[in-house]
PDB file of C-alpha atoms and ligand atoms in Angstrom:
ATOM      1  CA  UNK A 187      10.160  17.972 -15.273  1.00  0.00           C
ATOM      2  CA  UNK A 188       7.816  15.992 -13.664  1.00  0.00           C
ATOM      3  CA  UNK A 189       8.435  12.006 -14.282  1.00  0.00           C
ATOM      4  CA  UNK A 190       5.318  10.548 -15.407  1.00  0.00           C
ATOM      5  CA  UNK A 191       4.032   7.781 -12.660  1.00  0.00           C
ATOM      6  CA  UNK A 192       1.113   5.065 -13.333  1.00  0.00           C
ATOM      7  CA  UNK A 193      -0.352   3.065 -10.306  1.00  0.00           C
ATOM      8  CA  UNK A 194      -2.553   0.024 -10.094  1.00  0.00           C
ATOM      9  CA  UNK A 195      -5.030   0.078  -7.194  1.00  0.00           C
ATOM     10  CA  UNK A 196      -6.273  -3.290  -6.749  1.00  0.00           C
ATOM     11  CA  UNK A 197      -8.844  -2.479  -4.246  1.00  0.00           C
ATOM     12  CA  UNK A 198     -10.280  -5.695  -2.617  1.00  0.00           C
ATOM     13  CA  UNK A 199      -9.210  -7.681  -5.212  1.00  0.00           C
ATOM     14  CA  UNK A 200      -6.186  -9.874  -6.236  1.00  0.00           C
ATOM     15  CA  UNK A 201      -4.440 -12.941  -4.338  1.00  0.00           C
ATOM     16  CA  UNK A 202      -1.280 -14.794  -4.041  1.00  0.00           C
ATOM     17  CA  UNK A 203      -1.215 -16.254  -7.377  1.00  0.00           C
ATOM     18  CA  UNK A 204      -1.798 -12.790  -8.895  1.00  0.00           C
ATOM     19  CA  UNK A 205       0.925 -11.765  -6.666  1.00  0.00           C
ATOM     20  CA  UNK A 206       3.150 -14.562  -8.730  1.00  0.00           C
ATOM     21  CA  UNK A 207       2.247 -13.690 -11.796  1.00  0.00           C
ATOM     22  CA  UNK A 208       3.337 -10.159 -11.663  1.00  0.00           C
ATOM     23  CA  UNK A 209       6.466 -10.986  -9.487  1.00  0.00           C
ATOM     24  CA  UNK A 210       7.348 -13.337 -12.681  1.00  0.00           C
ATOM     25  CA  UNK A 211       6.200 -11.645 -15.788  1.00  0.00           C
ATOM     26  CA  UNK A 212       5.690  -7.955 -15.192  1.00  0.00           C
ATOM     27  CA  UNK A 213       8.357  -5.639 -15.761  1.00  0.00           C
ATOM     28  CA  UNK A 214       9.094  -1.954 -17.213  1.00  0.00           C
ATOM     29  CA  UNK A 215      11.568   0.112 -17.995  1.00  0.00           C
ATOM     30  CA  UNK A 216      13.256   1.909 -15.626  1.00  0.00           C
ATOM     31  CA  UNK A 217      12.662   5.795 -16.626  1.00  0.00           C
ATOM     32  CA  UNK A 218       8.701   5.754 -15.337  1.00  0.00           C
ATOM     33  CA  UNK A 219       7.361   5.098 -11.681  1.00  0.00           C
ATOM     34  CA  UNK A 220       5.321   2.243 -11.434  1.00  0.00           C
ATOM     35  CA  UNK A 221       3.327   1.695  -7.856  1.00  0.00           C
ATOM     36  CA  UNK A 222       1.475  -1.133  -7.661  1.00  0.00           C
ATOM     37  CA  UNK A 223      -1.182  -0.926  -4.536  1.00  0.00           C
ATOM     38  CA  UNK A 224      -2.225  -4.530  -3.502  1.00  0.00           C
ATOM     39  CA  UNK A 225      -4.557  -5.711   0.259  1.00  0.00           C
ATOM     40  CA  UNK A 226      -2.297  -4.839   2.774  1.00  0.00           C
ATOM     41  CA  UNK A 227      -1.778  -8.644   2.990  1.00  0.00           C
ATOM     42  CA  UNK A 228       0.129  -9.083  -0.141  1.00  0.00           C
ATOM     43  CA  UNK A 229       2.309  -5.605   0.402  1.00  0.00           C
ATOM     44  CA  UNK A 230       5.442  -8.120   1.805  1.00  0.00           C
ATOM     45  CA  UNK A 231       5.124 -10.348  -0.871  1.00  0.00           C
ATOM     46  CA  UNK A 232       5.289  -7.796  -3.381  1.00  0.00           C
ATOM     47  CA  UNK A 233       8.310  -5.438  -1.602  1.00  0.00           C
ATOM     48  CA  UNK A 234      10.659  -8.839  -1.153  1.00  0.00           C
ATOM     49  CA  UNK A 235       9.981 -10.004  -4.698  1.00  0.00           C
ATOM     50  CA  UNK A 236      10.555  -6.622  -6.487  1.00  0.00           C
ATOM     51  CA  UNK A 237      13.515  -5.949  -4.147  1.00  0.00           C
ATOM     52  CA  UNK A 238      15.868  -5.957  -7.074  1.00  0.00           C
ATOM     53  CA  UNK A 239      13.856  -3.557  -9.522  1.00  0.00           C
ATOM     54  CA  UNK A 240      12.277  -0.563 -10.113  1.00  0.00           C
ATOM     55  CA  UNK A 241       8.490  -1.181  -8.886  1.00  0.00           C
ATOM     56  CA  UNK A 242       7.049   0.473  -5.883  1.00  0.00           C
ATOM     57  CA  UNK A 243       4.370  -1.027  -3.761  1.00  0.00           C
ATOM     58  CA  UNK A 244       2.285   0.926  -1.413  1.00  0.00           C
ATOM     59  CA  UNK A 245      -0.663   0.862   0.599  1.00  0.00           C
ATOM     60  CA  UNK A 246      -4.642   1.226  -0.008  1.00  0.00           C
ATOM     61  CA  UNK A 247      -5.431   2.723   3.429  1.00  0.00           C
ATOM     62  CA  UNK A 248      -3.595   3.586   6.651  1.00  0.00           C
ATOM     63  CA  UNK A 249      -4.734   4.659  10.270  1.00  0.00           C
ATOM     64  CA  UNK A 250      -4.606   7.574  11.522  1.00  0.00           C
ATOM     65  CA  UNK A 251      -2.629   6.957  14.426  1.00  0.00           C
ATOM     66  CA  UNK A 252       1.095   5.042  14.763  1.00  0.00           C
ATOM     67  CA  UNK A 253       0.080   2.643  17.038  1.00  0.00           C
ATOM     68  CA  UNK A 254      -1.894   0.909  19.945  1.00  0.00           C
ATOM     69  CA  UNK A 255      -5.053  -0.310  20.489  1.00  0.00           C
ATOM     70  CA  UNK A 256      -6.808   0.225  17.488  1.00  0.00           C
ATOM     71  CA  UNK A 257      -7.847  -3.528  16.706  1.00  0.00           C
ATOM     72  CA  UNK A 258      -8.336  -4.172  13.018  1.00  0.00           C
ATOM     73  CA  UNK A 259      -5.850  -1.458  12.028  1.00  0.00           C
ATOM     74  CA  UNK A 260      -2.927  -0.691  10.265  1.00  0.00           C
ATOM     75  CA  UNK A 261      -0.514   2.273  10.677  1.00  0.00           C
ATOM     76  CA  UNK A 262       1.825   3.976   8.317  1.00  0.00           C
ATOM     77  CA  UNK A 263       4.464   2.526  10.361  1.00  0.00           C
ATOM     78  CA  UNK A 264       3.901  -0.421   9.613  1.00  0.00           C
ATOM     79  CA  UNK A 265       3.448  -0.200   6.172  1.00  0.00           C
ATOM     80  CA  UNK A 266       6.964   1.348   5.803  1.00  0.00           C
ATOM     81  CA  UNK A 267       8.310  -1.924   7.876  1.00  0.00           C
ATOM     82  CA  UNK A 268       6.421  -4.100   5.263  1.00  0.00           C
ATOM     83  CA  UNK A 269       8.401  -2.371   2.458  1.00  0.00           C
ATOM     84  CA  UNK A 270       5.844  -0.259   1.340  1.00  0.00           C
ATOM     85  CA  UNK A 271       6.731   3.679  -0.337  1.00  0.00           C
ATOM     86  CA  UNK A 272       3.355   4.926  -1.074  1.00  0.00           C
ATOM     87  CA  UNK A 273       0.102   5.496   0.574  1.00  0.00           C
ATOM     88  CA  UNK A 274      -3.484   6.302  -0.820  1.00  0.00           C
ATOM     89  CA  UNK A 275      -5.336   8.942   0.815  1.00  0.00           C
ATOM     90  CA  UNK A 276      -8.694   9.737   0.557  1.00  0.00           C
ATOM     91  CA  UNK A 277      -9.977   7.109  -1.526  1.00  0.00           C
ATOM     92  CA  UNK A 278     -13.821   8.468  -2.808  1.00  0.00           C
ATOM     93  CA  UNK A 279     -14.938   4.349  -1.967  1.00  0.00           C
ATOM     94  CA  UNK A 280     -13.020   4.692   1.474  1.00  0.00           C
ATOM     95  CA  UNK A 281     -14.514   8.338   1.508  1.00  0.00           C
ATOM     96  CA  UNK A 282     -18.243   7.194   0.600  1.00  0.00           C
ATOM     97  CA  UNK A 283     -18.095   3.489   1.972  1.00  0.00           C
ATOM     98  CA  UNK A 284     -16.366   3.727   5.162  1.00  0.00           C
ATOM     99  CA  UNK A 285     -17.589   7.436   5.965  1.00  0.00           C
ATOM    100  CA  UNK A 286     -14.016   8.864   5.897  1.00  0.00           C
ATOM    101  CA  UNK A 287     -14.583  12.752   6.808  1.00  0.00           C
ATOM    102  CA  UNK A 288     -11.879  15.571   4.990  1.00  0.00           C
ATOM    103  CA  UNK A 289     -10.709  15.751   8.932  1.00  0.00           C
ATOM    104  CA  UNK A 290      -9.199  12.712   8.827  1.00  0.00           C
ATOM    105  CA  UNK A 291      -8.144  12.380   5.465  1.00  0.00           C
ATOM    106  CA  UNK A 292      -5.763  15.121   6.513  1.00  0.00           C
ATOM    107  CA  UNK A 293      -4.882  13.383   9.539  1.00  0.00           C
ATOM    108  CA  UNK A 294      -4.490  10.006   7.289  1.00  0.00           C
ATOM    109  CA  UNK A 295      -2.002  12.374   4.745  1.00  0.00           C
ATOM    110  CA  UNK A 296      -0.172  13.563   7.790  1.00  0.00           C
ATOM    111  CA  UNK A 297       0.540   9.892   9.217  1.00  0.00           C
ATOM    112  CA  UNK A 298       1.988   8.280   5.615  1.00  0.00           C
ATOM    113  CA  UNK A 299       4.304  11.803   5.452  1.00  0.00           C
ATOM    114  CA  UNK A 300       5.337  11.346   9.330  1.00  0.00           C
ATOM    115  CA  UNK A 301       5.970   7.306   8.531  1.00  0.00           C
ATOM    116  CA  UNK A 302       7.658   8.084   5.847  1.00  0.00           C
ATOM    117  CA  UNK A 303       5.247   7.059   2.937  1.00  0.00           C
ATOM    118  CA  UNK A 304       4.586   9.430   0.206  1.00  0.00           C
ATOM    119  CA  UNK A 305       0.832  10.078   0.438  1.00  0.00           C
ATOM    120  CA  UNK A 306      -1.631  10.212  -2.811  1.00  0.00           C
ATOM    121  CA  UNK A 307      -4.612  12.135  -2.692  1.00  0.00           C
ATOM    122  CA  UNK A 308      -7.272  11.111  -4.473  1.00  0.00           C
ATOM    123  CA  UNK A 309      -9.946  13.651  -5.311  1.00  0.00           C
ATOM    124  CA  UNK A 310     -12.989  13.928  -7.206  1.00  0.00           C
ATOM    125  CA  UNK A 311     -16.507  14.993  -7.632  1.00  0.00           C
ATOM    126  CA  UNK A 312     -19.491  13.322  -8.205  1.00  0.00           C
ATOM    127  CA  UNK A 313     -21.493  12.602 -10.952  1.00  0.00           C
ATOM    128  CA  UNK A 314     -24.330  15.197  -9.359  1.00  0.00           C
ATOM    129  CA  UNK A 315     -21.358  18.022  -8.251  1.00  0.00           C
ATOM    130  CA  UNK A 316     -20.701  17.913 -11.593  1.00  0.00           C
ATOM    131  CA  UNK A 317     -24.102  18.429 -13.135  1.00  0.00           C
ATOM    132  CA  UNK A 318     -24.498  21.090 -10.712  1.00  0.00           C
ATOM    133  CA  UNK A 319     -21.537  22.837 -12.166  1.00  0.00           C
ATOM    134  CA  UNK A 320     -19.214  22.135  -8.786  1.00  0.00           C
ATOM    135  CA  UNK A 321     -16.933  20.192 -10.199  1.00  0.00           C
ATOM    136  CA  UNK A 322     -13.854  22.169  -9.736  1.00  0.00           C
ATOM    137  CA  UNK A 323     -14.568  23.694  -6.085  1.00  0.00           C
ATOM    138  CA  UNK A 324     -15.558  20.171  -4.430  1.00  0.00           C
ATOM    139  CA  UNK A 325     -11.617  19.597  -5.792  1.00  0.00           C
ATOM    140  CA  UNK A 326     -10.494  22.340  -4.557  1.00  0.00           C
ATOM    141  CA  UNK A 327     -12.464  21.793  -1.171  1.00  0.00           C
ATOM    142  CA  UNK A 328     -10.277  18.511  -1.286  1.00  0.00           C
ATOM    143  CA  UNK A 329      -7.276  19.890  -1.673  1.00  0.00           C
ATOM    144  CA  UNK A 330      -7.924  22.705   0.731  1.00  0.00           C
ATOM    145  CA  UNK A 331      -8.552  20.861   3.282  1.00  0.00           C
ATOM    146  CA  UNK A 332      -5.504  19.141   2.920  1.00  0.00           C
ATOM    147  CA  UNK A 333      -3.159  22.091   2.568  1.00  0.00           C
ATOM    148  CA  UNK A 334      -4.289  24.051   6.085  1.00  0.00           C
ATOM    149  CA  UNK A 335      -3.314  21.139   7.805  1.00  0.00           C
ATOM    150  CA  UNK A 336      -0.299  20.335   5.986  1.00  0.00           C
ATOM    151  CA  UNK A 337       1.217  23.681   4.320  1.00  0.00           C
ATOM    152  CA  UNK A 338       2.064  24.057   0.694  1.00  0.00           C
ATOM    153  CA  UNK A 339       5.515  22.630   0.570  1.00  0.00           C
ATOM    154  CA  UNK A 340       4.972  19.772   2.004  1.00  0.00           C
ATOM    155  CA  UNK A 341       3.157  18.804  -1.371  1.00  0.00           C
ATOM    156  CA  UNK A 342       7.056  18.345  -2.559  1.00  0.00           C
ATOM    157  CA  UNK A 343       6.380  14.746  -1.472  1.00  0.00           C
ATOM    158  CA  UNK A 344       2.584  14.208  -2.495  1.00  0.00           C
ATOM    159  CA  UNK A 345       0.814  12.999  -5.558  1.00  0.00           C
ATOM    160  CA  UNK A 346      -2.623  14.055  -6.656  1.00  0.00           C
ATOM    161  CA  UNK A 347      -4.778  11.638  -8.030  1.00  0.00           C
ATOM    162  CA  UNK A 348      -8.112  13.041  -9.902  1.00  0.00           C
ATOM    163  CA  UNK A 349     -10.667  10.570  -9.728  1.00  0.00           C
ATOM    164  CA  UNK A 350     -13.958  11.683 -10.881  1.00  0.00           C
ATOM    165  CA  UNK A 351     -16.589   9.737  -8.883  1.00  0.00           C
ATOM    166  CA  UNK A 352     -18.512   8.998 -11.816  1.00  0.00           C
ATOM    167  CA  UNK A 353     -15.735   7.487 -14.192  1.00  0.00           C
ATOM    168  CA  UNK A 354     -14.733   4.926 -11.398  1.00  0.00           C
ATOM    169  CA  UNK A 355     -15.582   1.380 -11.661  1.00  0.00           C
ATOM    170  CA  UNK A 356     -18.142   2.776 -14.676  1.00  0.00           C
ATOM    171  CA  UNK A 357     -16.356   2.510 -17.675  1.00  0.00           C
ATOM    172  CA  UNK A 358     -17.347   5.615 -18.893  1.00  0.00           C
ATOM    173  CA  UNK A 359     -13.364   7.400 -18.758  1.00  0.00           C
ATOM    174  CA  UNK A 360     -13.540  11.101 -18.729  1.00  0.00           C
ATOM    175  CA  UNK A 361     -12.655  12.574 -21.796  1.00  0.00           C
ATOM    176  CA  UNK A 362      -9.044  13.495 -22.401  1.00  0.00           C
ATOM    177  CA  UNK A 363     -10.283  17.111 -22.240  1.00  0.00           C
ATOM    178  CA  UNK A 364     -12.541  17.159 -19.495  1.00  0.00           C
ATOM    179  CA  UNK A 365      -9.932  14.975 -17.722  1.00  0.00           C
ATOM    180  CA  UNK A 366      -7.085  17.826 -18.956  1.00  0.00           C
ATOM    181  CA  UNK A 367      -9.493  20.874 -18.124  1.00  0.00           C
ATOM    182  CA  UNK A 368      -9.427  19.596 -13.780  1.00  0.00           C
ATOM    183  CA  UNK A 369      -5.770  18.836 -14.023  1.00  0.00           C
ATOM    184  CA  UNK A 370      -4.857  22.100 -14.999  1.00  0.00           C
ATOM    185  CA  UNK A 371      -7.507  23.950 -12.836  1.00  0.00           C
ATOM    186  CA  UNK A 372      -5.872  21.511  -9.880  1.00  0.00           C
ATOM    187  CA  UNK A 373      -1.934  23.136 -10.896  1.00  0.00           C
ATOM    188  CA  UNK A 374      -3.523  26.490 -11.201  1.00  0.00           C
ATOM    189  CA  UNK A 375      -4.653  26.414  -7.605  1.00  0.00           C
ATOM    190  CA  UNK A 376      -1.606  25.013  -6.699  1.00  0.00           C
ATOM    191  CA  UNK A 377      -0.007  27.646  -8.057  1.00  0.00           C
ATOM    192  CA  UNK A 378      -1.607  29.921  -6.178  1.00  0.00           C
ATOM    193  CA  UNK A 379      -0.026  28.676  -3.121  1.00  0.00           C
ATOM    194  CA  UNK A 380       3.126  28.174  -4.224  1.00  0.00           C
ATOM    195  CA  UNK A 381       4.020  27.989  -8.322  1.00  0.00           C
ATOM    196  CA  UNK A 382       7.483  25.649  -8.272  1.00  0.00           C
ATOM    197  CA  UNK A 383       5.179  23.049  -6.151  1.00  0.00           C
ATOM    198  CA  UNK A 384       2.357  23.570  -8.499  1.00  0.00           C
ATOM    199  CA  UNK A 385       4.660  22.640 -11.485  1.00  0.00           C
ATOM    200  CA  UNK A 386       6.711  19.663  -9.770  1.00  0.00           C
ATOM    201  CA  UNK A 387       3.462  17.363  -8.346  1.00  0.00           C
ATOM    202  CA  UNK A 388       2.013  14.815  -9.831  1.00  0.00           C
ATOM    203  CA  UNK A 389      -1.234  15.368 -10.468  1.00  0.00           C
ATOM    204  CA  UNK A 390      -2.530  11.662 -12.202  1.00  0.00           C
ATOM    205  CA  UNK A 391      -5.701  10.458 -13.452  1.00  0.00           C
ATOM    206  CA  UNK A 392      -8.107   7.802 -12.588  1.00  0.00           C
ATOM    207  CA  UNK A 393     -11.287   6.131 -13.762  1.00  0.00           C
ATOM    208  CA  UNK A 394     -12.006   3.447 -15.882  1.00  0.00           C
ATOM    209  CA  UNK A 395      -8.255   3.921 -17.409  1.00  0.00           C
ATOM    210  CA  UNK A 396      -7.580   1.003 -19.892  1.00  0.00           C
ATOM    211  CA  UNK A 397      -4.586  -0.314 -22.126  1.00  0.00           C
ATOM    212  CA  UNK A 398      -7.724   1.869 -25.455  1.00  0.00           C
ATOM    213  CA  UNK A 399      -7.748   4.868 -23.503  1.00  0.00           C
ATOM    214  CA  UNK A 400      -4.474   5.672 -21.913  1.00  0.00           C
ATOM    215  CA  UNK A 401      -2.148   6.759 -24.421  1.00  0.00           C
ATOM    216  CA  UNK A 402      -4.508   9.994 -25.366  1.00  0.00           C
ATOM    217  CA  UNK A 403      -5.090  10.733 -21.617  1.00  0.00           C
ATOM    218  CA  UNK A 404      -1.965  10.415 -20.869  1.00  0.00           C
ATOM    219  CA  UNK A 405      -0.175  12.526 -23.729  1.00  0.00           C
ATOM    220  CA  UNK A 406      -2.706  15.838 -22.228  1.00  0.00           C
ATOM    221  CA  UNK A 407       0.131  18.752 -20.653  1.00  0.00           C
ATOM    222  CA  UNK A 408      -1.284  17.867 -17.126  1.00  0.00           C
ATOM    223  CA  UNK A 409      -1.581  14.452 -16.772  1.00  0.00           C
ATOM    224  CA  UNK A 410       1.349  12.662 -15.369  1.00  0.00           C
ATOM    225  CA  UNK A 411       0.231   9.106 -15.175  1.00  0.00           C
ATOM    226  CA  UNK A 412      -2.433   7.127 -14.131  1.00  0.00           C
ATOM    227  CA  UNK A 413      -4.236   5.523 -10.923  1.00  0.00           C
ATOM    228  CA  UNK A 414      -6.186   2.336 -12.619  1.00  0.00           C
ATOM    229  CA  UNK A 415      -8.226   0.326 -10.827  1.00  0.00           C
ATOM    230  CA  UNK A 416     -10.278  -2.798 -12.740  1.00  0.00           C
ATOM    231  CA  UNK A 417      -7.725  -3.047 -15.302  1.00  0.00           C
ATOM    232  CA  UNK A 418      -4.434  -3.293 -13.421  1.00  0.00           C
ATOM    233  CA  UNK A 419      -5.192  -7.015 -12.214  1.00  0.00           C
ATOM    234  CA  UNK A 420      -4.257  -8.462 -15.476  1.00  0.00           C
ATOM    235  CA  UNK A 421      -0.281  -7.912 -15.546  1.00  0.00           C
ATOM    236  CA  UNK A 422      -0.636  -7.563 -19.453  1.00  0.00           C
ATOM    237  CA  UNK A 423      -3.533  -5.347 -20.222  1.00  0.00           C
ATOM    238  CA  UNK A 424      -1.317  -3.144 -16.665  1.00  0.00           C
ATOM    239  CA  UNK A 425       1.901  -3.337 -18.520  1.00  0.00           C
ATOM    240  CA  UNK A 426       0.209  -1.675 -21.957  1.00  0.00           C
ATOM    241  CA  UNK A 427      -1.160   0.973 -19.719  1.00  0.00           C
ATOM    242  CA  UNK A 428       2.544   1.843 -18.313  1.00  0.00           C
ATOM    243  CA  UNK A 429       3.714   1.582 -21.709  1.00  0.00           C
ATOM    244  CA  UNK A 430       1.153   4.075 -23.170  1.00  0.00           C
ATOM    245  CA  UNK A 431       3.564   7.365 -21.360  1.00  0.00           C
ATOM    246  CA  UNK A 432       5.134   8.839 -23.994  1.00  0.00           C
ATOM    247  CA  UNK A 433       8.258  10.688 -22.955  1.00  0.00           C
TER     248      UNK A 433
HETATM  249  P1  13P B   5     -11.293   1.783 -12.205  1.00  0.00           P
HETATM  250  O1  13P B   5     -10.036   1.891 -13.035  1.00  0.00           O
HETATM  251  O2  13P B   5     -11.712   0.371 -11.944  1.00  0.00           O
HETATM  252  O3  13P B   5     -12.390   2.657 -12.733  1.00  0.00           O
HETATM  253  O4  13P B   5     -10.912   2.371 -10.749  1.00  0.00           O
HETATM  254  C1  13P B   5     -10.283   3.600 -10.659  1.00  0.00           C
HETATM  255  C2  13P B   5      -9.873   3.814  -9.248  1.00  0.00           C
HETATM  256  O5  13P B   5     -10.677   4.003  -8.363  1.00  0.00           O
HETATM  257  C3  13P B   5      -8.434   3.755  -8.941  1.00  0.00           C
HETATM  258  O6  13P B   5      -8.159   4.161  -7.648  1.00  0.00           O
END
C-alpha cells in the first residue's frame, strides 16, 4: 500500500515569519507524509523546528555535482547536512526558466539518491503537447530518460510528481479524470519495467491544487497525494489540503 504523501513547494516565495507560523501552528497527523519544500535558506529553520514531529522538509533544486567550485550552488550534500529528506527534480519552471536539459535532470536525480535525498520527479506536458495529442509520450520521454540512467529499482526511493504545464500557477486544476487517466498511464509504464515498483511509487499530482479541489483528486486509484504550489503558503488553507487524503 502506498502511503499517500502531500508536499508544499513554495517556490521563490515565503520568509522567516512564514517559517514561524508553520513551526507554531501547523501540524498533522502522523499516518500521511507531509514535505514541505521552502528557499534553500529557510531548509535549517524548518528541519530544527520540526525535529520532534512528523514533517519532512526538502529541497527545490540541487547541483549536479557534490562539491567545489561551482559559485552560487548548492549540492545534495549539503542539503542532507541542513536536515533536508527530499529533493525536487526536474521542476517544468527550473526546466523552462533556467534551461534545465533531461541530461541533467538525470544527473540532478542521481546526486539527491547518492546524498541521500529521496528525489521527486516532476513531469508534465504542455498546454500545446497536449493539444497535439502528446501528452502521455512527452511523460513518458520524462520518465525515460530518467530510468536509462538510473535503472528501474532504484525508483524504490523516488516519487513522481505529474505536473501538467498548463494547470501550474493557472488555476485551471486538471480534472480528476484527466489528472487520473496520466497517473495510471505513468504506473502502466512503470509496470512495464518492473510491476512491484510500478505499484509501490508515488506517483502525486500538481497544479493549481487547493483546500475545493483536493479531496476529489485525491480520492482517484492513482493519485497518492499532492505537490501544491500557490496554496501551500497559507498554513491553513495547506493543512485542509493534507487533510483532504482519505485513507
Ligand atoms: P500551483 O499549485 O501554484 O499551481 O503550483 C504547482 C507546482 O508547480 C508545484 O510544484
Amino acid at each position: 500500500v502506498r502511503a499517500p504523501m502531500v508536499a508544499a513547494n513554495w517556490k521563490m516565495n515565503g520568509s522567516r515569519a512564514i517559517c514561524r507560523e508553520f513551526l507554531q501552528h501547523f501540524d498533522v497527523d502522523g499516518s500521511l507524509d507531509v514535505v514541505l519544500f521552502p528557499p534553500f535558506l529557510y531548509t535549517s529553520i524548518l528541519t530544527e523546528g520540526f525535529a520532534e514531529r512528523s514533517i519532512s522538509v526538502g529541497v527545490q533544486n540541487v547541483c549536479n555535482v557534490s562539491s567545489g567550485a561551482y559559485t552560487g550552488e548548492i549540492s545534495a550534500e549539503m542539503a542532507v547536512d541542513s536536515g533536508a529528506t527530499y529533493g525536487l527534480v526536474g521542476h517544468s519552471e527550473r526546466r523552462n526558466l533556467f534551461g534545465e536539459s533531461d541530461v541533467l535532470v538525470a544527473e540532478k536525480f542521481m546526486a539527491c539518491q547518492r546524498a541521500g535525498l529521496t528525489p521527486v520527479l516532476c513531469v508534465g506536458e504542455s498546454f500545446e503537447e497536449r493539444l497535439e495529442g502528446r501528452a502521455e509520450s512527452v511523460v513518458a520521454g520524462q520518465i525515460d530518460v530518467i530510468l536509462k540512467s538510473v535503472g528501474i529499482k532504484t525508483f524504490a526511493n523516488a516519487v513522481i510528481a505529474y505536473e501538467p504545464v498548463w494547470a501550474i500557477g493557472t488555476g485551471e486544476t486538471a480534472r480528476p479524470d484527466q489528472a487520473q487517466s496520466m497517473h495510471a498511464f505513468i504506473r502502466a509504464f512503470l509496470t512495464k519495467f518492473d510491476a512491484t515498483t510500478a505499484e509501490n511509487t508515488r506517483v502525486l499530482y500538481g497544479g493549481s491544487v487547493n483546500a475545493s479541489t483536493a479531496a476529489e483528486l485525491f480520492a482517484e486509484g492513482d493519485i497518492d497525494g499532492g505537490l501544491v504550489g500557490g496554496a501551500s503558503l497559507e498554513f491553513k488553507e495547506f493543512a485542509k489540503i493534507c487533510r483532504s487524503v482519505s485513507r
